[in-house]
Amino acid sequence: MNRDAIFDQPVRYIKGVGEARARLFSKLGIRTVCDAVNYFPREYEDRTKVKKITEVMDGEECGVCARLISDIAETRPRGNLLITKALVSDGTAFMSLTWFNQGYIRNTLQKGVDYIFFGKIKRTGMRIEMNSPVIEKADQSGKNTGRILPVYSLTRGLTQTHLRNLVENSLKIVRDKLEESLPDDLRKKYKLSQVQFAYEEIHFPKSLSNMETARRRLVFEELLMLQLGLIRSKGVNTQLKGIKFNPVDMGPLLEKLPFSLTNAQKKVFEEIRDDMTSSRRMNRLIQGDVGSGKTIVAVMALYMAVKNGCQGAFMVPTEILAEQHYKSVASLFESLDIKVSLLTGSTKKKEKGKIKQLLKEGKVDIVIGTHAILEDDTEFDRLGLVITDEQHRFGVRQRAKISAKGENPHLLVMTATPIPRTLTLVLYGDLDVSVIDELPPNRKPIDTYAVDESYRQRIYNFIRKNVAQGRQAYIVCPLVEDSEEISAESAEGLAERIRDKELKGLRVGLIHGKMKAADKEAVMRAFVRGELDVLVSTTVIEVGVNVPNATLMVIENAERFGLAQLHQLRGRVGRGEHKSYCILFNQSSSELSRQRMEIMTKTNDGFVISEKDLELRGPGDVFGVRQHGLPEMRIANLYRDIDILKEVQSAVKYIMNNNLLGDERYKSLTDRLDRVMNEKFREIAMN
Ligand code: ADP
Ligand code: MG
């Protein structure tokens, strides 16, 4: 059998695994021998500790080597309960053992024979007991006792023993076939163990420090593949030459603003300016919490491009957002004699044609719009800067598509998703990152309350009171069971109920993901114009939409949302002069939910929130991550492994800067990367 065939063998053919068990393994994602050895333990049980009976302590888990000195006694206090008892001694003391409903014990143990018993000690005065210990003959120990055992995540019908046997047998098959994908120089530089050591010691470690060493290597490798894979699938060459802009006097633009820039805005713009005046093309991400003032920074970059004789494109994910940006930006630019056009899906055909013509001739300086900008017949005369707002809505491919409309135009992407630092490094490994870490002055914090069902009537009264004062409210229903269908129904149900009952008399609108885009836009517009008092929605409410008159955000089943997502939703209010509130209905009584809600009520800082979320729930639930199609990690923990990630980052730089992916010594790494990308990055590449 060739190497691939060995790794690709279905587990069905492995000793002790049949058709039925193979089906159970496949529920865990284990189909092949390769899957099996890459199914890493969740934790470990250290069974190396063996003590004398006199030394054991109450509550301790340990092994005892002792001889069976009594007969096996069985009693049946109730029909369905069998109790088995035995007495053992190791010469220092006695210990009594008890099992429940384990009829086989009678035939397993023999009087006068030495065994290792492993379990939890119960010690009351002189009496020492162990319940349902693991048993191994002393002269045959080493499989289930006397060593560190892996603990795997299971599914119903499988036991640890099933998995341990599967992995052990799979390891036997591939042990000598494991290929070292990390080149020697890299392993030396970053002190990484060899592949065979890593796989053996991660599953059946001889010591916990061996396990740590093994884990470090595997985490490093996984993160390295992820980073190289992302860079490669994006096809972004970070070292591309760009259009070298000249510095521009920003005075005329800044004079027109009714405010002065925050220090954070100034700092970030300087970074942008440095990029655009270098000979390298800019490839930068701006992260800034909702309301931090990203738009004006984008406008400044556009101004600089135009003053350098170039055109700029500003892409946003929805029509409403495009219109809002157009409204606020166009008049500012027109007063500076800069021509701005709006291009969206609903721009009339004739008008569209005209705008495209002007763009092509270079008579429009800036185009603001949606995906319509990406259409094949949108051409530019001299595109110098492309900005995408709320970047997680745009795939990499779309970014690539628009930048192909110019010659290496500078790229700026903006996001309000406060992604924790680690994830930023992973997801945007190819981008330089700027953070606007300061809100404009005089922002009123949004008061947030976490409440339970008993508050429902009071909350509806509160909505009425706000509406009576001329304000508007959002009520957000969660995504149910990951199904937009069911969620839409639940939102519909809620809207109907409150229209007829609790909020009778108010104008209640509904918006959900199952509606046609045009219908969604129509409802959203009505809300923007103040023709609706309350908007019930699933999580589709558009990012970035600005309705300053909305002051109340009510979130149903808040416990089901990621914190960062709650924070984004909360950012829909507090955008005007009026005091705003966010009400979180927490329908769960779990301690974790309570903690998470408390974080929301205590802080308005998106980065703090997303870090906490990552810590409490893991990366899969951090908002924005799914949209990126971040592949699931097998062993790396993006929260805990930040130190390794930083080393990986430096390794990636080293590899890219020295062009090592094409190097003969790095062939095994490149091959491995190809394979990993085939498996994991299909989705990302499709975007
Ligand atoms: P976001 O980062 O969420 O896109 P915006 O760019 O929409 O935020 O800005 C939010 C609001 O803050 C806008 O009304 C904008 O005019 C205002 N703003 C931006 N920068 C400042 C500043 N330095 N001082 C005061 N207000 C500002
Ligand atoms: Mg914005």
XYZ file of C-alpha atoms and ligand atoms in Angstrom:
715
model
C 0.000 0.000 0.000
C 1.303 3.450 -0.724
C 1.537 6.057 1.984
C -1.701 7.874 1.207
C -3.646 4.635 1.036
C -2.429 3.685 4.489
C -3.594 6.962 5.990
C -6.868 6.864 4.088
C -7.823 3.367 5.241
C -11.315 3.430 6.687
C -11.308 2.708 10.417
C -13.828 -0.056 9.758
C -10.937 -2.390 8.908
C -9.007 -1.724 12.078
C -8.827 -4.449 14.679
C -11.838 -4.346 16.960
C -13.834 -1.930 14.829
C -16.783 -3.135 12.833
C -19.427 -1.609 10.633
C -21.517 -0.348 13.564
C -18.731 1.169 15.568
C -17.274 2.783 12.467
C -20.585 4.605 12.113
C -20.267 5.889 15.661
C -16.707 7.018 15.038
C -17.828 8.869 11.959
C -20.114 10.945 14.173
C -16.925 12.251 15.721
C -15.534 12.985 12.295
C -13.288 9.939 12.388
C -13.475 8.017 9.143
C -9.909 7.101 8.370
C -6.770 6.069 10.182
C -5.522 9.572 9.564
C -8.597 11.054 11.243
C -8.071 8.737 14.195
C -4.512 9.798 14.949
C -5.541 13.425 14.482
C -8.360 13.079 16.984
C -6.569 14.632 19.914
C -7.392 14.077 23.586
C -9.556 16.580 25.393
C -7.616 16.003 28.602
C -5.615 13.353 30.410
C -6.001 11.077 33.369
C -2.778 10.560 35.224
C -2.762 6.987 36.453
C 0.951 6.832 37.101
C 0.588 7.483 40.780
C 0.747 4.268 42.858
C 0.690 4.512 46.618
C 0.792 2.367 49.707
C -2.611 1.975 51.305
C -1.399 3.653 54.505
C -0.388 6.722 52.485
C -3.603 7.392 50.611
C -5.749 10.351 51.465
C -9.463 10.899 51.402
C -10.692 12.092 48.013
C -7.436 11.329 46.244
C -7.351 9.506 42.909
C -4.534 7.026 42.767
C -3.459 3.480 42.150
C -2.820 0.866 44.788
C -0.975 -2.401 44.240
C -2.625 -4.974 46.469
C -3.569 -8.647 46.821
C -7.098 -9.970 46.949
C -7.391 -11.620 50.351
C -11.124 -12.289 50.639
C -13.725 -14.138 48.680
C -15.907 -12.065 46.388
C -19.180 -11.269 48.132
C -22.304 -10.475 46.149
C -25.577 -9.159 47.550
C -28.831 -8.088 45.958
C -30.518 -5.575 48.232
C -33.000 -4.836 45.447
C -33.898 -6.797 42.378
C -32.125 -4.466 40.007
C -29.108 -3.749 42.186
C -26.114 -6.050 42.517
C -23.405 -5.109 44.980
C -20.022 -6.807 44.785
C -17.500 -6.486 47.599
C -13.937 -7.595 48.141
C -11.091 -6.963 50.545
C -7.489 -6.345 49.485
C -4.221 -5.685 51.283
C -0.741 -4.534 50.333
C 0.846 -5.447 53.642
C 0.567 -1.912 55.021
C -3.213 -1.850 55.459
C -6.524 -3.195 54.203
C -8.804 -1.596 51.650
C -12.331 -2.631 50.789
C -13.634 -2.456 47.262
C -17.209 -2.100 46.069
C -18.804 -2.381 42.642
C -22.387 -1.837 41.591
C -24.063 -3.960 38.934
C -20.744 -5.297 37.662
C -21.435 -9.022 37.614
C -18.251 -9.794 35.708
C -16.043 -8.858 38.673
C -16.691 -12.242 40.253
C -14.987 -13.910 37.317
C -12.266 -11.301 36.929
C -10.605 -11.374 40.331
C -8.813 -14.309 41.935
C -7.968 -14.656 45.567
C -4.242 -14.483 46.294
C -3.385 -12.570 43.131
C -1.838 -9.055 43.023
C -3.627 -6.299 41.139
C -3.376 -2.607 40.521
C -6.586 -0.896 41.579
C -7.048 2.635 40.371
C -9.797 4.905 41.620
C -10.933 7.498 44.067
C -10.142 6.909 47.725
C -12.720 7.244 50.446
C -11.150 7.326 53.869
C -13.137 7.598 57.059
C -11.036 7.098 60.157
C -9.291 3.767 59.750
C -11.603 2.591 57.023
C -10.255 2.878 53.479
C -12.476 2.212 50.469
C -12.513 2.456 46.730
C -15.656 2.288 44.577
C -15.629 0.725 41.136
C -11.857 0.877 40.643
C -10.147 0.124 37.354
C -8.434 -3.238 37.697
C -5.306 -4.640 36.130
C -3.214 -7.621 37.074
C -0.036 -6.303 38.668
C 2.219 -8.226 36.331
C 0.288 -7.026 33.289
C -0.273 -3.434 34.246
C 0.588 -0.565 31.932
C -2.475 -0.408 29.754
C -5.162 1.015 31.957
C -3.104 1.769 35.024
C 0.424 2.965 35.658
C 0.329 5.470 32.837
C -1.183 8.709 31.671
C -4.329 7.988 29.731
C -5.887 10.214 27.115
C -9.484 11.319 27.573
C -11.321 11.899 24.305
C -14.590 13.590 23.523
C -17.158 10.855 23.054
C -20.516 10.305 21.513
C -23.235 8.016 22.833
C -22.344 4.372 22.377
C -18.595 4.878 22.547
C -16.344 4.573 25.580
C -12.860 5.853 26.306
C -11.601 2.314 25.816
C -13.057 2.189 22.308
C -11.275 5.387 21.381
C -8.034 4.532 23.093
C -7.905 1.208 21.292
C -8.742 2.795 17.968
C -6.086 5.442 18.325
C -3.501 3.006 19.623
C -4.075 0.614 16.748
C -4.111 3.439 14.219
C -0.863 4.775 15.578
C 0.698 1.345 15.181
C -0.240 1.389 11.520
C 1.067 4.851 10.703
C 3.880 5.196 13.223
C 6.701 4.706 10.725
C 4.866 6.423 7.904
C 4.391 9.796 9.561
C 6.114 12.362 7.420
C 7.958 15.265 8.949
C 6.353 18.336 7.461
C 8.328 20.855 9.481
C 11.797 21.420 8.052
C 14.771 20.988 10.388
C 15.707 24.644 10.490
C 12.191 25.622 11.500
C 12.024 22.944 14.179
C 15.345 24.015 15.571
C 14.532 27.699 15.453
C 11.250 27.271 17.284
C 12.204 24.249 19.405
C 9.587 21.900 18.001
C 9.615 18.161 18.555
C 9.631 15.613 15.764
C 6.417 14.419 14.243
C 6.535 10.831 15.513
C 7.282 11.912 19.049
C 4.459 14.436 18.837
C 1.805 11.946 17.753
C 2.801 9.267 20.241
C 3.175 11.590 23.181
C 0.018 13.579 22.538
C -2.051 10.395 22.778
C -0.117 8.249 25.215
C 2.379 10.515 26.953
C 5.124 9.051 29.063
C 5.028 12.182 31.155
C 3.012 15.355 31.268
C 6.005 17.371 30.169
C 6.362 15.129 27.114
C 2.717 15.817 26.402
C 3.315 19.568 26.601
C 6.221 19.300 24.212
C 4.155 17.269 21.797
C 1.218 19.607 22.051
C 3.355 22.653 21.390
C 4.564 21.194 18.150
C 1.118 20.175 16.972
C -0.434 23.520 17.860
C 2.393 25.320 16.100
C 1.916 23.174 13.028
C -1.831 23.658 12.959
C -1.588 27.421 13.303
C 1.206 27.581 10.758
C -0.911 25.705 8.211
C -3.827 27.976 8.976
C -1.800 31.126 8.478
C -0.011 29.997 5.363
C -3.274 28.621 4.035
C -5.113 31.889 4.585
C -2.391 33.909 2.944
C -2.290 31.563 0.041
C -6.022 31.198 -0.462
C -6.399 34.948 -0.455
C -3.786 35.069 -3.155
C -2.734 38.378 -1.719
C 0.753 39.415 -2.360
C 1.489 41.708 0.528
C 4.614 42.998 -1.116
C 2.872 44.407 -4.177
C 4.054 47.701 -5.548
C 1.485 50.436 -5.268
C 0.685 53.883 -6.559
C 2.888 56.298 -4.681
C 0.763 59.229 -3.543
C 2.087 62.634 -2.613
C 1.203 64.101 0.764
C -1.883 66.291 0.634
C -2.952 69.300 2.668
C -6.018 68.040 4.507
C -6.925 71.504 5.798
C -9.675 72.295 3.283
C -11.484 69.071 4.171
C -11.014 69.265 7.926
C -12.238 72.872 8.010
C -15.620 71.701 6.794
C -16.114 69.244 9.641
C -18.265 70.290 12.592
C -15.835 68.557 14.964
C -12.135 67.980 15.379
C -10.605 64.542 15.006
C -9.958 62.353 18.003
C -6.356 61.387 18.617
C -7.171 57.844 17.581
C -8.557 59.048 14.251
C -5.443 61.162 13.686
C -3.128 58.276 14.505
C -4.946 55.890 12.181
C -5.012 58.382 9.344
C -1.272 58.885 9.703
C -0.802 55.145 9.271
C -2.933 55.246 6.153
C -1.043 58.235 4.796
C 2.279 56.518 5.404
C 1.063 53.471 3.488
C -0.214 55.452 0.542
C 2.858 57.617 0.228
C 5.160 54.611 0.294
C 5.768 52.703 -2.906
C 4.044 49.624 -1.493
C 0.360 49.190 -1.967
C -1.709 49.678 1.150
C -3.455 46.621 2.534
C -4.910 47.810 5.780
C -7.729 46.935 8.121
C -9.269 49.578 10.357
C -10.971 48.218 13.402
C -13.086 50.581 15.381
C -16.057 50.103 17.612
C -19.455 51.302 16.413
C -19.515 55.060 16.531
C -15.752 55.439 16.727
C -15.816 57.535 13.555
C -14.401 55.323 10.853
C -16.271 57.045 8.064
C -14.398 60.310 8.299
C -11.083 58.468 8.222
C -12.234 56.769 5.041
C -13.299 60.125 3.648
C -9.860 61.562 4.347
C -8.206 58.697 2.505
C -10.567 59.250 -0.435
C -9.764 62.948 -0.448
C -6.086 62.159 -0.584
C -6.585 59.784 -3.500
C -8.616 62.319 -5.456
C -6.071 65.076 -4.818
C -3.512 62.692 -6.301
C -5.523 62.476 -9.461
C -7.073 59.108 -8.723
C -10.586 57.782 -8.308
C -11.880 56.070 -5.199
C -14.496 53.378 -4.600
C -16.338 53.023 -1.304
C -18.187 49.717 -1.045
C -20.736 48.885 1.613
C -22.846 45.756 2.065
C -26.362 47.228 1.840
C -28.245 49.851 -0.124
C -29.423 51.726 2.921
C -25.902 52.014 4.182
C -24.753 53.181 0.767
C -27.448 55.843 0.720
C -26.593 56.996 4.208
C -22.933 57.295 3.385
C -23.741 59.029 0.145
C -25.944 61.562 1.875
C -23.369 62.449 4.498
C -20.339 62.341 2.229
C -21.569 63.736 -1.072
C -22.428 67.245 0.112
C -19.101 67.514 1.908
C -17.203 66.502 -1.210
C -19.299 68.548 -3.625
C -18.423 71.625 -1.602
C -14.778 70.765 -2.323
C -15.517 70.341 -5.990
C -15.203 66.577 -5.921
C -17.759 64.597 -7.873
C -19.457 61.696 -6.044
C -21.923 59.136 -7.436
C -24.132 56.511 -5.859
C -24.320 53.099 -7.510
C -26.559 50.396 -6.076
C -28.783 47.586 -7.219
C -31.777 49.857 -7.402
C -30.137 52.659 -9.335
C -32.246 53.024 -12.477
C -30.814 51.375 -15.535
C -30.375 54.550 -17.524
C -28.832 56.378 -14.605
C -26.532 53.440 -13.970
C -25.315 53.480 -17.532
C -24.597 57.173 -17.277
C -22.643 56.822 -14.025
C -20.618 53.957 -15.420
C -19.798 56.010 -18.476
C -18.614 58.906 -16.328
C -16.569 56.584 -14.129
C -14.887 55.153 -17.156
C -14.087 58.596 -18.480
C -12.780 59.670 -15.109
C -15.436 62.331 -14.698
C -16.687 60.896 -11.425
C -14.092 60.982 -8.652
C -15.704 58.806 -6.049
C -18.295 56.082 -6.300
C -20.183 54.916 -3.244
C -22.232 51.774 -3.604
C -22.965 48.136 -3.101
C -22.027 45.026 -5.065
C -23.205 46.898 -8.135
C -19.728 48.399 -8.243
C -18.383 44.913 -8.858
C -20.349 44.372 -12.047
C -18.151 43.549 -14.988
C -19.017 46.658 -16.951
C -18.083 49.014 -14.141
C -14.770 50.391 -15.277
C -12.549 53.093 -13.946
C -10.210 55.515 -15.558
C -7.639 55.490 -12.755
C -8.824 53.672 -9.641
C -6.398 54.420 -6.816
C -8.194 53.453 -3.624
C -10.781 50.864 -2.703
C -12.507 50.981 0.662
C -14.882 48.335 1.936
C -16.965 49.018 5.002
C -18.193 46.330 7.396
C -15.702 44.087 5.779
C -16.903 40.758 7.165
C -19.784 40.937 4.711
C -17.423 40.925 1.792
C -15.571 37.860 0.714
C -11.964 37.918 -0.206
C -12.852 37.238 -3.785
C -14.950 40.367 -3.991
C -12.104 42.410 -2.657
C -9.867 40.894 -5.273
C -12.433 41.535 -7.966
C -12.712 45.217 -7.315
C -9.011 45.759 -6.943
C -8.607 44.173 -10.373
C -10.474 47.181 -11.747
C -7.370 49.270 -11.220
C -3.648 48.723 -11.160
C -2.907 47.681 -7.615
C -5.146 50.278 -6.005
C -4.626 50.811 -2.306
C -6.962 48.737 -0.148
C -8.616 49.799 3.050
C -11.104 47.590 4.836
C -13.104 48.729 7.809
C -14.891 46.715 10.422
C -16.804 47.462 13.573
C -16.496 43.856 14.656
C -14.226 44.043 17.648
C -12.309 40.873 17.051
C -9.880 39.893 19.780
C -6.261 40.457 18.997
C -5.469 36.767 18.528
C -8.227 36.270 16.022
C -7.249 39.401 14.181
C -3.809 37.956 13.758
C -5.261 34.749 12.424
C -7.997 36.117 10.216
C -6.179 39.112 8.855
C -2.689 37.728 8.763
C -2.283 39.411 5.392
C -3.418 42.863 6.476
C -1.855 45.605 8.509
C -4.191 46.540 11.297
C -5.076 49.958 12.685
C -7.370 50.355 15.641
C -9.478 53.406 16.440
C -9.470 52.803 20.138
C -11.242 55.928 21.294
C -14.780 57.229 20.922
C -15.515 60.869 20.075
C -16.122 62.918 23.197
C -19.522 63.409 24.808
C -20.835 59.979 23.895
C -23.454 58.910 26.392
C -22.974 55.306 27.404
C -25.927 53.047 26.728
C -27.491 51.763 29.936
C -27.789 48.013 29.745
C -29.980 45.796 31.880
C -30.240 42.030 31.981
C -33.709 40.929 33.027
C -35.763 37.750 33.247
C -39.323 36.978 32.148
C -40.865 38.572 35.205
C -39.921 41.959 33.758
C -41.679 41.469 30.450
C -44.694 43.670 31.153
C -42.536 46.397 32.622
C -40.327 46.356 29.535
C -43.342 46.758 27.242
C -44.489 49.669 29.393
C -41.035 51.156 29.011
C -41.257 50.812 25.217
C -44.617 52.593 25.274
C -43.179 55.381 27.370
C -40.275 55.880 24.948
C -42.556 55.808 21.923
C -44.847 58.333 23.622
C -41.812 60.612 23.812
C -41.348 60.198 20.074
C -38.582 57.593 20.191
C -38.325 54.224 18.437
C -37.374 50.739 19.585
C -35.855 47.560 18.203
C -36.816 44.110 19.407
C -34.415 41.418 18.235
C -35.253 37.720 18.223
C -32.434 35.215 18.086
C -31.585 32.750 15.436
C -33.360 29.578 16.512
C -31.566 26.281 16.031
C -29.447 27.842 13.337
C -32.487 27.972 11.130
C -33.482 31.254 9.560
C -36.837 29.602 8.846
C -37.773 28.880 12.429
C -36.299 32.172 13.576
C -38.403 34.042 11.079
C -41.456 32.274 12.459
C -40.591 33.156 16.012
C -40.058 36.786 15.055
C -43.337 36.753 13.150
C -45.085 35.230 16.143
C -43.718 37.837 18.483
C -44.570 40.721 16.163
C -48.155 39.496 15.783
C -48.602 39.033 19.491
C -47.346 42.430 20.554
C -49.270 44.150 17.770
C -52.502 42.600 19.105
C -51.682 42.676 22.752
C -48.852 44.240 24.656
C -48.079 47.016 22.199
C -51.515 47.409 20.658
C -51.845 50.758 18.974
C -48.155 51.144 18.177
C -46.841 50.792 14.646
C -44.903 47.516 14.705
C -42.786 46.438 11.735
C -41.180 43.084 11.049
C -38.011 42.180 9.222
C -36.374 38.778 8.859
C -33.987 36.881 6.677
C -36.654 35.001 4.753
C -38.021 38.210 3.263
C -37.017 39.429 -0.177
C -34.207 41.947 -0.157
C -36.500 44.648 -1.554
C -39.121 44.028 1.141
C -36.475 44.153 3.824
C -35.191 47.433 2.493
C -38.729 48.846 2.392
C -39.380 48.012 6.043
C -35.997 49.318 7.038
C -36.647 52.552 5.175
C -39.989 52.999 6.897
C -38.232 52.627 10.216
C -35.531 55.110 9.208
C -38.245 57.627 8.274
C -39.985 57.162 11.612
C -43.079 55.530 10.121
C -42.701 52.596 12.481
C -42.403 52.801 16.247
C -41.098 49.336 16.884
C -39.075 47.087 14.635
C -39.145 43.375 15.401
C -36.370 41.542 13.630
C -34.121 38.547 13.543
C -30.452 39.346 13.520
C -30.663 40.674 9.985
C -30.891 44.316 11.042
C -28.313 45.877 8.933
C -24.919 46.574 10.327
C -23.983 50.200 10.381
C -27.472 51.542 9.798
C -28.033 54.804 11.561
C -31.402 55.630 13.105
C -30.528 58.275 15.695
C -34.105 58.408 16.929
C -34.074 54.757 18.038
C -33.179 54.649 21.710
C -34.256 51.253 22.867
C -32.796 47.872 21.972
C -34.588 44.878 23.416
C -32.984 41.494 22.819
C -34.915 38.272 23.348
C -33.038 35.158 24.476
C -29.923 37.229 24.811
C -28.133 34.223 26.245
C -28.064 32.657 22.787
C -25.998 35.425 21.255
C -22.286 35.883 21.291
C -21.334 38.846 23.409
C -19.683 40.640 20.545
C -22.878 40.249 18.584
C -24.916 41.619 21.465
C -22.537 44.519 21.511
C -23.049 45.128 17.800
C -26.790 45.059 18.222
C -26.556 47.440 21.138
C -24.597 49.762 18.869
C -27.783 50.337 16.842
C -28.972 52.683 19.590
C -27.251 55.558 21.319
C -26.584 57.242 18.004
C -28.490 60.431 18.635
C -28.879 63.069 21.280
C -31.259 60.991 23.442
C -30.378 58.695 26.286
C -30.482 55.083 25.089
C -31.069 51.716 26.686
C -30.406 48.079 25.949
C -32.537 45.402 27.593
C -31.304 41.827 27.560
C -33.894 39.148 28.205
C -31.898 36.343 29.724
C -34.063 33.239 29.534
C -31.411 30.966 30.960
C -30.635 30.399 34.594
C -27.131 29.081 34.058
C -24.177 30.633 35.803
C -22.364 31.098 32.492
C -25.257 33.139 31.104
C -25.357 35.235 34.222
C -21.648 35.978 33.900
C -21.978 36.857 30.238
C -24.916 39.190 30.815
C -23.018 40.846 33.608
C -20.149 41.632 31.254
C -22.628 43.347 28.946
C -24.117 45.444 31.696
C -20.709 46.436 33.032
C -18.841 47.548 29.918
C -19.431 49.307 26.622
C -15.983 48.447 25.284
C -16.283 46.084 22.330
C -12.765 44.753 22.605
C -13.095 43.867 26.262
C -16.353 42.142 25.411
C -15.029 40.105 22.540
C -11.988 39.001 24.535
C -14.308 37.801 27.289
C -16.483 36.040 24.778
C -13.533 34.241 23.312
C -12.484 33.218 26.781
C -15.934 32.002 27.808
C -17.195 30.418 24.611
C -14.333 29.826 22.246
C -13.619 31.303 18.815
C -16.441 29.635 16.900
C -18.948 31.861 18.631
C -17.156 35.138 18.333
C -19.134 37.272 15.945
C -17.742 37.507 12.480
C -15.608 34.419 12.761
C -18.072 32.025 11.167
C -18.546 34.350 8.247
C -14.852 34.075 7.619
C -15.101 30.303 7.417
C -12.321 29.906 9.916
C -11.703 26.174 9.932
C -12.249 24.352 13.163
C -9.093 23.845 15.172
C -8.140 20.303 16.063
C -5.766 21.154 18.839
C -4.948 24.849 18.948
C -6.921 27.029 21.314
C -7.062 30.521 19.924
C -7.512 31.987 23.341
C -4.890 30.118 25.295
C -2.298 29.674 22.589
C -1.605 33.309 21.822
C 2.084 32.907 22.637
C 2.508 30.102 20.155
C 0.497 32.099 17.638
C 2.932 34.967 17.911
C 5.822 32.630 17.219
C 3.925 31.237 14.255
C 3.460 34.752 12.996
C 7.168 35.322 13.090
C 7.751 31.976 11.376
C 5.328 32.961 8.617
C 7.205 36.209 8.053
C 10.464 34.291 7.937
C 9.044 31.832 5.417
C 7.418 34.451 3.201
C 10.286 36.920 3.277
C 12.768 34.238 2.290
C 10.429 32.732 -0.254
C 10.846 29.353 1.371
C 7.601 27.833 0.110
C 9.324 27.258 -3.193
C 12.466 25.901 -1.553
C 13.401 22.238 -1.877
C 13.992 21.931 1.882
C 10.441 23.115 2.433
C 8.851 20.716 -0.007
C 7.277 18.522 2.664
C 5.768 21.618 4.256
C 4.398 22.855 0.961
C 2.965 19.423 0.155
C 1.307 19.290 3.518
C -0.078 22.776 3.019
C -1.577 21.737 -0.305
C -3.319 18.848 1.369
C -4.595 20.900 4.279
C -5.864 23.565 1.927
C -7.734 21.024 -0.117
C -9.502 19.867 3.003
C -10.044 23.021 4.947
C -9.986 25.996 2.728
C -12.461 25.082 0.093
C -15.076 27.345 1.612
C -12.764 30.269 2.113
C -11.520 30.063 -1.413
C -15.109 30.076 -2.650
C -15.865 33.434 -1.067
P -18.549 54.214 12.688
O -17.141 54.031 13.140
O -19.495 53.374 13.477
O -18.708 54.032 11.217
P -19.258 56.900 12.077
O -18.112 57.162 11.196
O -20.562 56.641 11.449
O -18.919 55.712 13.075
O -19.361 58.085 13.125
C -20.373 58.116 14.087
C -20.794 59.536 14.358
O -19.759 60.242 15.030
C -21.070 60.320 13.111
O -22.232 61.076 13.315
C -19.859 61.215 12.955
O -20.174 62.434 12.310
C -19.448 61.460 14.377
N -18.009 61.717 14.561
C -16.995 61.128 13.920
N -15.803 61.580 14.358
C -16.079 62.483 15.323
C -15.261 63.306 16.169
N -13.947 63.297 16.105
N -15.894 64.122 17.040
C -17.246 64.139 17.122
N -18.065 63.403 16.348
C -17.491 62.580 15.459
Mg -19.688 52.918 9.857
